[in-house]
Amino acid sequence: MLCPSAFPGRWDRFESALRLTFIGFMRNAPPTLGKDMYLTSGTLVPYLMDRNVLAASELLDDDITIVEAGRRNRNFKLFRRDGTGFFVKQIPLAATETMQSVQREATLYALADDSSVNANLRALMPRIRHYDRQRHVLAVDLVPNSQSLTFYQMQVAAVPGAMEDIATQLGNLLSVCHRHTPDTLEEPSSRGIFPAQPPWILSFSDFGESMMPNMSGGAKGVLAALRAQRLLSEQMTLLKTEWRRNCLIHGDLKWENFLVSSGQKGTSKATVQLIDWELADLGDAAWDVACVLASFVQPLIVGRFSAQGQALGPAPAHEIAGAQACCKAFWNAYASAFSLTPQQQMQAQHRCARFAAARLVLTAYEIAQSTAEISPPAIQAIRTANEIFNHPPSAARHLFGLDHTGVAA
């Protein structure tokens, strides 16, 4: 048997030649991915090399690691040794809605990458590296040393002020996003890429069966509960009529779509970027703001149940105070960018509280869509939404911990 240690010089030359041969084979091989085929871990590298996203030299100079990270899409993370790399997504079904969503995201990334666009927009999101319209493949830079806000929140739960700092950054980021007015999306909107439509949940009470014909028993229970509460269904419809199309919105703000990154060994401050812009649109800023507010208080509402659905009792006072402090830090950072008067702040808070109620209805649906019947957490989300609609000013102050005097005009 050939022993590498016995012939170190020859073995190094042999290994190098072997790797070069392998790279040459992959680089010059005939295409292995037809327009109707899906990427795999085995075809990802030659696919990226064939499109000059990944250089052949990188296979010599770097240790390349590929991790499948699929959820509803076929997702891959390609890591270099230094932590940089690419996030690649490919939609699994060639349905019109899913094709449009990835095209919308790619268009927005391309707008942000355009040097003529405000640089602040580019700072919100990773940089686009490749978009294949035929195969519905999108590749963007990985955010090095990052994790979703879901995991980051668990890690820093006992660190004073850590989440409040993130909340402040979220407020600043969102204000940058919302300062991009309709003219930013004028050209792609004219091509129908950005539909300028309210969230589907606002129409759920009226058209639930036609919108979701294959609903689970749990989702049907949410629809029934929504229709049973007259105020709730009326307010959802009213929000749809009030919907404004006045700025760029992300459209799907939740902890999984915030990436928190920090320097090596915690040597620098944690920073946030937004990912998954598939639902980006020309829409209402209040929806994005409401989604963040709802995310901060959601654990207090639906997280107080065991795996068996048994109530665990009210949230401890320190958890309530922590969530409200984050809501307030987020709101103050966001509102200060728009120089709102106290009266304008109060009106905006009440409106955002109502949209947060709608987001909790969506939370109830998300909880119930894979269950046979509506669960206690979903029921509690519906009840809380109804309470918010009953008195938005009280919800703004006592649930979200907001006041309209914290930001100077």
GROMACS .gro file of C-alpha atoms in nm:
model
  409
    1MET     CA    1   0.000   0.000   0.000
    2LEU     CA    2   0.126   0.350  -0.089
    3CYS     CA    3   0.225   0.539   0.227
    4PRO     CA    4   0.210   0.922   0.192
    5SER     CA    5   0.460   0.977   0.474
    6ALA     CA    6   0.723   0.776   0.290
    7PHE     CA    7   0.718   1.005  -0.016
    8PRO     CA    8   0.621   1.351   0.117
    9GLY     CA    9   0.730   1.556  -0.185
   10ARG     CA   10   0.590   1.320  -0.443
   11TRP     CA   11   0.267   1.274  -0.249
   12ASP     CA   12   0.209   1.651  -0.227
   13ARG     CA   13   0.258   1.684  -0.602
   14PHE     CA   14   0.034   1.385  -0.667
   15GLU     CA   15  -0.240   1.521  -0.438
   16SER     CA   16  -0.221   1.865  -0.598
   17ALA     CA   17  -0.244   1.715  -0.947
   18LEU     CA   18  -0.535   1.498  -0.840
   19ARG     CA   19  -0.725   1.797  -0.702
   20LEU     CA   20  -0.655   2.000  -1.016
   21THR     CA   21  -0.782   1.713  -1.229
   22PHE     CA   22  -1.096   1.690  -1.018
   23ILE     CA   23  -1.155   2.065  -1.043
   24GLY     CA   24  -1.095   2.059  -1.417
   25PHE     CA   25  -1.343   1.775  -1.455
   26MET     CA   26  -1.608   1.961  -1.255
   27ARG     CA   27  -1.542   2.289  -1.432
   28ASN     CA   28  -1.557   2.143  -1.783
   29ALA     CA   29  -1.816   1.875  -1.728
   30PRO     CA   30  -2.137   1.906  -1.930
   31PRO     CA   31  -2.424   2.072  -1.743
   32THR     CA   32  -2.577   1.835  -1.492
   33LEU     CA   33  -2.871   2.054  -1.394
   34GLY     CA   34  -3.143   2.096  -1.652
   35LYS     CA   35  -3.383   2.385  -1.623
   36ASP     CA   36  -3.642   2.162  -1.459
   37MET     CA   37  -3.401   1.986  -1.220
   38TYR     CA   38  -3.321   2.062  -0.860
   39LEU     CA   39  -2.987   2.137  -0.703
   40THR     CA   40  -2.830   1.881  -0.472
   41SER     CA   41  -2.524   1.886  -0.250
   42GLY     CA   42  -2.343   1.704  -0.529
   43THR     CA   43  -2.434   1.946  -0.809
   44LEU     CA   44  -2.414   2.274  -0.614
   45VAL     CA   45  -2.037   2.331  -0.649
   46PRO     CA   46  -2.016   2.264  -1.026
   47TYR     CA   47  -2.329   2.473  -1.075
   48LEU     CA   48  -2.176   2.774  -0.894
   49MET     CA   49  -1.842   2.727  -1.068
   50ASP     CA   50  -2.008   2.714  -1.409
   51ARG     CA   51  -2.166   3.052  -1.335
   52ASN     CA   52  -1.847   3.209  -1.198
   53VAL     CA   53  -1.991   3.244  -0.848
   54LEU     CA   54  -1.731   3.006  -0.708
   55ALA     CA   55  -1.375   3.000  -0.846
   56ALA     CA   56  -1.185   2.678  -0.909
   57SER     CA   57  -0.893   2.813  -0.706
   58GLU     CA   58  -1.116   2.829  -0.399
   59LEU     CA   59  -1.132   2.450  -0.392
   60LEU     CA   60  -0.754   2.446  -0.362
   61ASP     CA   61  -0.720   2.731  -0.115
   62ASP     CA   62  -1.024   2.670   0.102
   63ASP     CA   63  -1.203   2.391   0.279
   64ILE     CA   64  -1.554   2.408   0.133
   65THR     CA   65  -1.839   2.277   0.348
   66ILE     CA   66  -2.197   2.241   0.225
   67VAL     CA   67  -2.489   2.220   0.465
   68GLU     CA   68  -2.846   2.156   0.354
   69ALA     CA   69  -3.074   2.399   0.536
   70GLY     CA   70  -3.405   2.341   0.366
   71ARG     CA   71  -3.739   2.452   0.497
   72ARG     CA   72  -4.008   2.533   0.243
   73ASN     CA   73  -3.734   2.591  -0.020
   74ARG     CA   74  -3.428   2.387  -0.112
   75ASN     CA   75  -3.169   2.581   0.087
   76PHE     CA   76  -2.793   2.530   0.103
   77LYS     CA   77  -2.518   2.700   0.300
   78LEU     CA   78  -2.174   2.684   0.142
   79PHE     CA   79  -1.903   2.774   0.393
   80ARG     CA   80  -1.542   2.866   0.334
   81ARG     CA   81  -1.284   2.807   0.605
   82ASP     CA   82  -1.303   3.172   0.722
   83GLY     CA   83  -1.680   3.155   0.774
   84THR     CA   84  -1.774   3.343   0.457
   85GLY     CA   85  -1.966   3.176   0.178
   86PHE     CA   86  -2.302   3.170   0.007
   87PHE     CA   87  -2.662   3.100   0.094
   88VAL     CA   88  -2.838   2.938  -0.201
   89LYS     CA   89  -3.210   2.882  -0.229
   90GLN     CA   90  -3.414   2.713  -0.498
   91ILE     CA   91  -3.791   2.697  -0.486
   92PRO     CA   92  -3.916   2.337  -0.491
   93LEU     CA   93  -4.229   2.386  -0.701
   94ALA     CA   94  -4.268   2.585  -1.020
   95ALA     CA   95  -4.592   2.744  -0.899
   96THR     CA   96  -4.666   3.102  -1.002
   97GLU     CA   97  -4.673   3.232  -0.644
   98THR     CA   98  -4.341   3.078  -0.545
   99MET     CA   99  -4.170   3.183  -0.868
  100GLN     CA  100  -4.287   3.540  -0.815
  101SER     CA  101  -4.166   3.543  -0.454
  102VAL     CA  102  -3.807   3.449  -0.537
  103GLN     CA  103  -3.808   3.687  -0.835
  104ARG     CA  104  -3.928   3.964  -0.604
  105GLU     CA  105  -3.649   3.893  -0.358
  106ALA     CA  106  -3.386   3.880  -0.632
  107THR     CA  107  -3.510   4.209  -0.777
  108LEU     CA  108  -3.484   4.383  -0.443
  109TYR     CA  109  -3.134   4.247  -0.380
  110ALA     CA  110  -3.033   4.371  -0.725
  111LEU     CA  111  -3.177   4.716  -0.650
  112ALA     CA  112  -2.982   4.729  -0.325
  113ASP     CA  113  -2.665   4.623  -0.507
  114ASP     CA  114  -2.705   4.901  -0.764
  115SER     CA  115  -2.455   5.177  -0.691
  116SER     CA  116  -2.714   5.442  -0.776
  117VAL     CA  117  -2.936   5.334  -0.486
  118ASN     CA  118  -2.892   5.471  -0.134
  119ALA     CA  119  -2.611   5.279   0.035
  120ASN     CA  120  -2.824   5.247   0.348
  121LEU     CA  121  -3.051   5.007   0.163
  122ARG     CA  122  -2.752   4.785   0.081
  123ALA     CA  123  -2.665   4.771   0.451
  124LEU     CA  124  -3.000   4.609   0.532
  125MET     CA  125  -2.942   4.283   0.352
  126PRO     CA  126  -2.677   4.042   0.222
  127ARG     CA  127  -2.529   4.101  -0.122
  128ILE     CA  128  -2.671   3.914  -0.420
  129ARG     CA  129  -2.427   3.693  -0.611
  130HIS     CA  130  -2.643   3.506  -0.862
  131TYR     CA  131  -3.002   3.471  -0.980
  132ASP     CA  132  -3.113   3.202  -1.224
  133ARG     CA  133  -3.463   3.285  -1.342
  134GLN     CA  134  -3.504   2.960  -1.534
  135ARG     CA  135  -3.419   2.734  -1.240
  136HIS     CA  136  -3.545   2.978  -0.974
  137VAL     CA  137  -3.210   2.977  -0.791
  138LEU     CA  138  -3.092   3.270  -0.579
  139ALA     CA  139  -2.746   3.297  -0.421
  140VAL     CA  140  -2.644   3.565  -0.171
  141ASP     CA  141  -2.351   3.614   0.062
  142LEU     CA  142  -2.363   3.438   0.395
  143VAL     CA  143  -2.357   3.665   0.698
  144PRO     CA  144  -2.040   3.545   0.881
  145ASN     CA  145  -2.058   3.446   1.248
  146SER     CA  146  -2.435   3.486   1.251
  147GLN     CA  147  -2.740   3.317   1.396
  148SER     CA  148  -3.109   3.386   1.393
  149LEU     CA  149  -3.250   3.618   1.657
  150THR     CA  150  -3.442   3.318   1.793
  151PHE     CA  151  -3.117   3.152   1.906
  152TYR     CA  152  -2.943   3.475   1.997
  153GLN     CA  153  -3.227   3.569   2.232
  154MET     CA  154  -3.192   3.238   2.414
  155GLN     CA  155  -2.817   3.287   2.452
  156VAL     CA  156  -2.838   3.640   2.595
  157ALA     CA  157  -3.151   3.594   2.805
  158ALA     CA  158  -2.956   3.662   3.123
  159VAL     CA  159  -2.739   3.943   2.982
  160PRO     CA  160  -2.873   4.284   3.094
  161GLY     CA  161  -2.953   4.515   2.805
  162ALA     CA  162  -2.847   4.275   2.529
  163MET     CA  163  -3.192   4.238   2.372
  164GLU     CA  164  -3.271   4.607   2.424
  165ASP     CA  165  -2.962   4.689   2.218
  166ILE     CA  166  -3.084   4.458   1.943
  167ALA     CA  167  -3.430   4.617   1.965
  168THR     CA  168  -3.276   4.960   1.912
  169GLN     CA  169  -3.091   4.832   1.606
  170LEU     CA  170  -3.414   4.685   1.471
  171GLY     CA  171  -3.583   5.022   1.506
  172ASN     CA  172  -3.299   5.193   1.321
  173LEU     CA  173  -3.293   4.930   1.044
  174LEU     CA  174  -3.666   4.945   0.990
  175SER     CA  175  -3.666   5.324   0.974
  176VAL     CA  176  -3.403   5.302   0.696
  177CYS     CA  177  -3.618   5.053   0.507
  178HIS     CA  178  -3.935   5.260   0.544
  179ARG     CA  179  -3.771   5.582   0.429
  180HIS     CA  180  -3.752   5.427   0.080
  181THR     CA  181  -4.068   5.560  -0.081
  182PRO     CA  182  -4.265   5.418  -0.378
  183ASP     CA  183  -4.026   5.565  -0.634
  184THR     CA  184  -3.764   5.314  -0.516
  185LEU     CA  185  -3.980   5.033  -0.654
  186GLU     CA  186  -4.144   5.225  -0.938
  187GLU     CA  187  -3.990   5.035  -1.229
  188PRO     CA  188  -4.024   4.678  -1.091
  189SER     CA  189  -4.372   4.763  -0.961
  190SER     CA  190  -4.474   4.860  -1.313
  191ARG     CA  191  -4.372   4.509  -1.422
  192GLY     CA  192  -4.590   4.352  -1.155
  193ILE     CA  193  -4.300   4.222  -0.945
  194PHE     CA  194  -4.420   4.408  -0.636
  195PRO     CA  195  -4.798   4.358  -0.613
  196ALA     CA  196  -4.871   4.625  -0.347
  197GLN     CA  197  -5.120   4.398  -0.170
  198PRO     CA  198  -5.219   4.377   0.200
  199PRO     CA  199  -5.120   4.061   0.394
  200TRP     CA  200  -5.345   3.769   0.314
  201ILE     CA  201  -5.445   3.723   0.679
  202LEU     CA  202  -5.656   4.041   0.659
  203SER     CA  203  -5.881   3.863   0.408
  204PHE     CA  204  -5.886   3.528   0.587
  205SER     CA  205  -6.218   3.581   0.765
  206ASP     CA  206  -6.396   3.660   0.437
  207PHE     CA  207  -6.230   3.414   0.199
  208GLY     CA  208  -6.065   3.151   0.416
  209GLU     CA  209  -6.199   2.842   0.237
  210SER     CA  210  -6.106   2.964  -0.111
  211MET     CA  211  -5.765   3.094   0.001
  212MET     CA  212  -5.668   2.777   0.188
  213PRO     CA  213  -5.877   2.490   0.045
  214ASN     CA  214  -5.668   2.222   0.217
  215MET     CA  215  -5.670   2.365   0.568
  216SER     CA  216  -5.601   2.141   0.865
  217GLY     CA  217  -5.859   2.097   1.135
  218GLY     CA  218  -5.666   2.337   1.354
  219ALA     CA  219  -5.662   2.607   1.085
  220LYS     CA  220  -6.037   2.562   1.034
  221GLY     CA  221  -6.074   2.614   1.408
  222VAL     CA  222  -5.886   2.946   1.382
  223LEU     CA  223  -6.114   3.055   1.099
  224ALA     CA  224  -6.423   2.960   1.302
  225ALA     CA  225  -6.292   3.145   1.608
  226LEU     CA  226  -6.216   3.450   1.396
  227ARG     CA  227  -6.568   3.454   1.255
  228ALA     CA  228  -6.723   3.394   1.597
  229GLN     CA  229  -6.575   3.722   1.726
  230ARG     CA  230  -6.761   3.992   1.537
  231LEU     CA  231  -6.528   4.271   1.649
  232LEU     CA  232  -6.224   4.069   1.546
  233SER     CA  233  -6.341   3.992   1.194
  234GLU     CA  234  -6.471   4.347   1.141
  235GLN     CA  235  -6.143   4.500   1.252
  236MET     CA  236  -5.941   4.272   1.026
  237THR     CA  237  -6.153   4.382   0.730
  238LEU     CA  238  -6.119   4.746   0.837
  239LEU     CA  239  -5.741   4.719   0.846
  240LYS     CA  240  -5.749   4.594   0.488
  241THR     CA  241  -5.940   4.904   0.378
  242GLU     CA  242  -5.697   5.127   0.571
  243TRP     CA  243  -5.390   4.967   0.414
  244ARG     CA  244  -5.145   5.225   0.280
  245ARG     CA  245  -4.892   5.181   0.000
  246ASN     CA  246  -4.637   5.440   0.101
  247CYS     CA  247  -4.297   5.272   0.149
  248LEU     CA  248  -4.081   4.964   0.105
  249ILE     CA  249  -4.172   4.698   0.363
  250HIS     CA  250  -4.014   4.364   0.441
  251GLY     CA  251  -4.353   4.200   0.488
  252ASP     CA  252  -4.245   3.896   0.692
  253LEU     CA  253  -4.062   4.019   1.000
  254LYS     CA  254  -4.007   3.745   1.257
  255TRP     CA  255  -3.709   3.633   1.461
  256GLU     CA  256  -3.602   3.374   1.203
  257ASN     CA  257  -3.557   3.651   0.945
  258PHE     CA  258  -3.319   3.858   1.159
  259LEU     CA  259  -2.957   3.745   1.155
  260VAL     CA  260  -2.742   3.860   1.446
  261SER     CA  261  -2.367   3.857   1.388
  262SER     CA  262  -2.080   3.936   1.620
  263GLY     CA  263  -1.704   3.953   1.597
  264GLN     CA  264  -1.483   3.657   1.672
  265LYS     CA  265  -1.498   3.561   2.040
  266GLY     CA  266  -1.740   3.845   2.110
  267THR     CA  267  -1.484   4.117   2.046
  268SER     CA  268  -1.728   4.348   1.869
  269LYS     CA  269  -2.087   4.458   1.911
  270ALA     CA  270  -2.361   4.232   1.778
  271THR     CA  271  -2.523   4.364   1.461
  272VAL     CA  272  -2.841   4.273   1.273
  273GLN     CA  273  -2.931   4.215   0.908
  274LEU     CA  274  -3.262   4.127   0.748
  275ILE     CA  275  -3.297   3.820   0.528
  276ASP     CA  276  -3.573   3.641   0.334
  277TRP     CA  277  -3.724   3.933   0.143
  278GLU     CA  278  -3.967   3.714  -0.053
  279LEU     CA  279  -4.268   3.914   0.074
  280ALA     CA  280  -4.106   4.257   0.032
  281ASP     CA  281  -4.353   4.499  -0.119
  282LEU     CA  282  -4.476   4.852  -0.155
  283GLY     CA  283  -4.696   4.865   0.154
  284ASP     CA  284  -4.784   4.991   0.499
  285ALA     CA  285  -4.503   5.064   0.745
  286ALA     CA  286  -4.736   4.985   1.036
  287TRP     CA  287  -4.739   4.616   0.940
  288ASP     CA  288  -4.363   4.577   0.975
  289VAL     CA  289  -4.358   4.770   1.302
  290ALA     CA  290  -4.648   4.565   1.436
  291CYS     CA  291  -4.478   4.237   1.347
  292VAL     CA  292  -4.173   4.334   1.554
  293LEU     CA  293  -4.384   4.446   1.851
  294ALA     CA  294  -4.588   4.125   1.834
  295SER     CA  295  -4.271   3.916   1.823
  296PHE     CA  296  -4.142   4.068   2.147
  297VAL     CA  297  -4.463   3.989   2.339
  298GLN     CA  298  -4.554   3.663   2.164
  299PRO     CA  299  -4.371   3.441   2.418
  300LEU     CA  300  -4.577   3.602   2.695
  301ILE     CA  301  -4.896   3.506   2.510
  302VAL     CA  302  -4.846   3.172   2.336
  303GLY     CA  303  -4.531   3.055   2.513
  304ARG     CA  304  -4.698   2.995   2.848
  305PHE     CA  305  -4.822   2.646   2.762
  306SER     CA  306  -4.667   2.302   2.801
  307ALA     CA  307  -4.613   2.065   2.508
  308GLN     CA  308  -4.945   1.907   2.605
  309GLY     CA  309  -5.123   2.243   2.587
  310GLN     CA  310  -5.158   2.297   2.960
  311ALA     CA  311  -5.141   2.658   3.082
  312LEU     CA  312  -4.827   2.738   3.280
  313GLY     CA  313  -4.970   3.048   3.442
  314PRO     CA  314  -4.891   3.416   3.388
  315ALA     CA  315  -4.546   3.518   3.274
  316PRO     CA  316  -4.310   3.630   3.552
  317ALA     CA  317  -4.289   4.004   3.608
  318HIS     CA  318  -3.927   4.021   3.490
  319GLU     CA  319  -4.017   3.860   3.155
  320ILE     CA  320  -4.300   4.107   3.104
  321ALA     CA  321  -4.074   4.399   3.194
  322GLY     CA  322  -3.802   4.271   2.960
  323ALA     CA  323  -4.038   4.236   2.664
  324GLN     CA  324  -4.184   4.581   2.723
  325ALA     CA  325  -3.838   4.737   2.755
  326CYS     CA  326  -3.751   4.590   2.415
  327CYS     CA  327  -4.074   4.719   2.262
  328LYS     CA  328  -4.002   5.065   2.398
  329ALA     CA  329  -3.638   5.067   2.282
  330PHE     CA  330  -3.746   4.953   1.936
  331TRP     CA  331  -4.023   5.212   1.913
  332ASN     CA  332  -3.809   5.502   2.034
  333ALA     CA  333  -3.534   5.425   1.782
  334TYR     CA  334  -3.785   5.386   1.499
  335ALA     CA  335  -4.002   5.688   1.577
  336SER     CA  336  -3.710   5.924   1.635
  337ALA     CA  337  -3.613   5.885   1.268
  338PHE     CA  338  -3.944   6.044   1.163
  339SER     CA  339  -3.962   6.336   1.411
  340LEU     CA  340  -4.315   6.256   1.521
  341THR     CA  341  -4.504   6.487   1.753
  342PRO     CA  342  -4.651   6.329   2.068
  343GLN     CA  343  -4.995   6.334   1.903
  344GLN     CA  344  -4.863   6.164   1.590
  345GLN     CA  345  -4.684   5.907   1.802
  346MET     CA  346  -5.000   5.826   1.992
  347GLN     CA  347  -5.197   5.777   1.671
  348ALA     CA  348  -4.921   5.566   1.519
  349GLN     CA  349  -4.893   5.348   1.831
  350HIS     CA  350  -5.266   5.277   1.835
  351ARG     CA  351  -5.262   5.188   1.466
  352CYS     CA  352  -4.959   4.963   1.508
  353ALA     CA  353  -5.126   4.793   1.807
  354ARG     CA  354  -5.421   4.703   1.583
  355PHE     CA  355  -5.190   4.559   1.318
  356ALA     CA  356  -5.011   4.366   1.593
  357ALA     CA  357  -5.347   4.211   1.677
  358ALA     CA  358  -5.375   4.099   1.314
  359ARG     CA  359  -5.023   3.953   1.338
  360LEU     CA  360  -5.132   3.751   1.642
  361VAL     CA  361  -5.420   3.610   1.437
  362LEU     CA  362  -5.159   3.503   1.182
  363THR     CA  363  -4.958   3.349   1.469
  364ALA     CA  364  -5.266   3.149   1.567
  365TYR     CA  365  -5.295   3.020   1.210
  366GLU     CA  366  -4.924   2.930   1.198
  367ILE     CA  367  -4.957   2.736   1.523
  368ALA     CA  368  -5.270   2.554   1.405
  369GLN     CA  369  -5.190   2.478   1.042
  370SER     CA  370  -5.032   2.140   1.126
  371THR     CA  371  -5.271   2.032   1.404
  372ALA     CA  372  -5.596   1.841   1.389
  373GLU     CA  373  -5.777   2.092   1.607
  374ILE     CA  374  -5.719   2.439   1.739
  375SER     CA  375  -5.478   2.434   2.034
  376PRO     CA  376  -5.479   2.641   2.357
  377PRO     CA  377  -5.187   2.863   2.242
  378ALA     CA  378  -5.373   2.946   1.920
  379ILE     CA  379  -5.689   3.020   2.116
  380GLN     CA  380  -5.494   3.250   2.347
  381ALA     CA  381  -5.346   3.436   2.049
  382ILE     CA  382  -5.700   3.492   1.915
  383ARG     CA  383  -5.822   3.613   2.255
  384THR     CA  384  -5.534   3.856   2.291
  385ALA     CA  385  -5.595   3.993   1.943
  386ASN     CA  386  -5.958   4.054   2.033
  387GLU     CA  387  -5.855   4.234   2.353
  388ILE     CA  388  -5.620   4.459   2.159
  389PHE     CA  389  -5.891   4.551   1.912
  390ASN     CA  390  -6.123   4.625   2.205
  391HIS     CA  391  -5.895   4.903   2.328
  392PRO     CA  392  -5.579   4.976   2.125
  393PRO     CA  393  -5.458   5.261   2.354
  394SER     CA  394  -5.460   5.028   2.655
  395ALA     CA  395  -5.275   4.760   2.458
  396ALA     CA  396  -5.011   5.009   2.341
  397ARG     CA  397  -4.941   5.114   2.699
  398HIS     CA  398  -5.000   4.802   2.909
  399LEU     CA  399  -4.913   4.517   2.670
  400PHE     CA  400  -4.634   4.676   2.464
  401GLY     CA  401  -4.518   4.923   2.730
  402LEU     CA  402  -4.524   5.223   2.494
  403ASP     CA  403  -4.582   5.587   2.573
  404HIS     CA  404  -4.593   5.882   2.333
  405THR     CA  405  -4.370   6.111   2.533
  406GLY     CA  406  -4.042   5.922   2.501
  407VAL     CA  407  -3.928   6.067   2.169
  408ALA     CA  408  -3.869   6.436   2.112
  409ALA     CA  409  -4.047   6.599   1.821
   0.00000   0.00000   0.00000
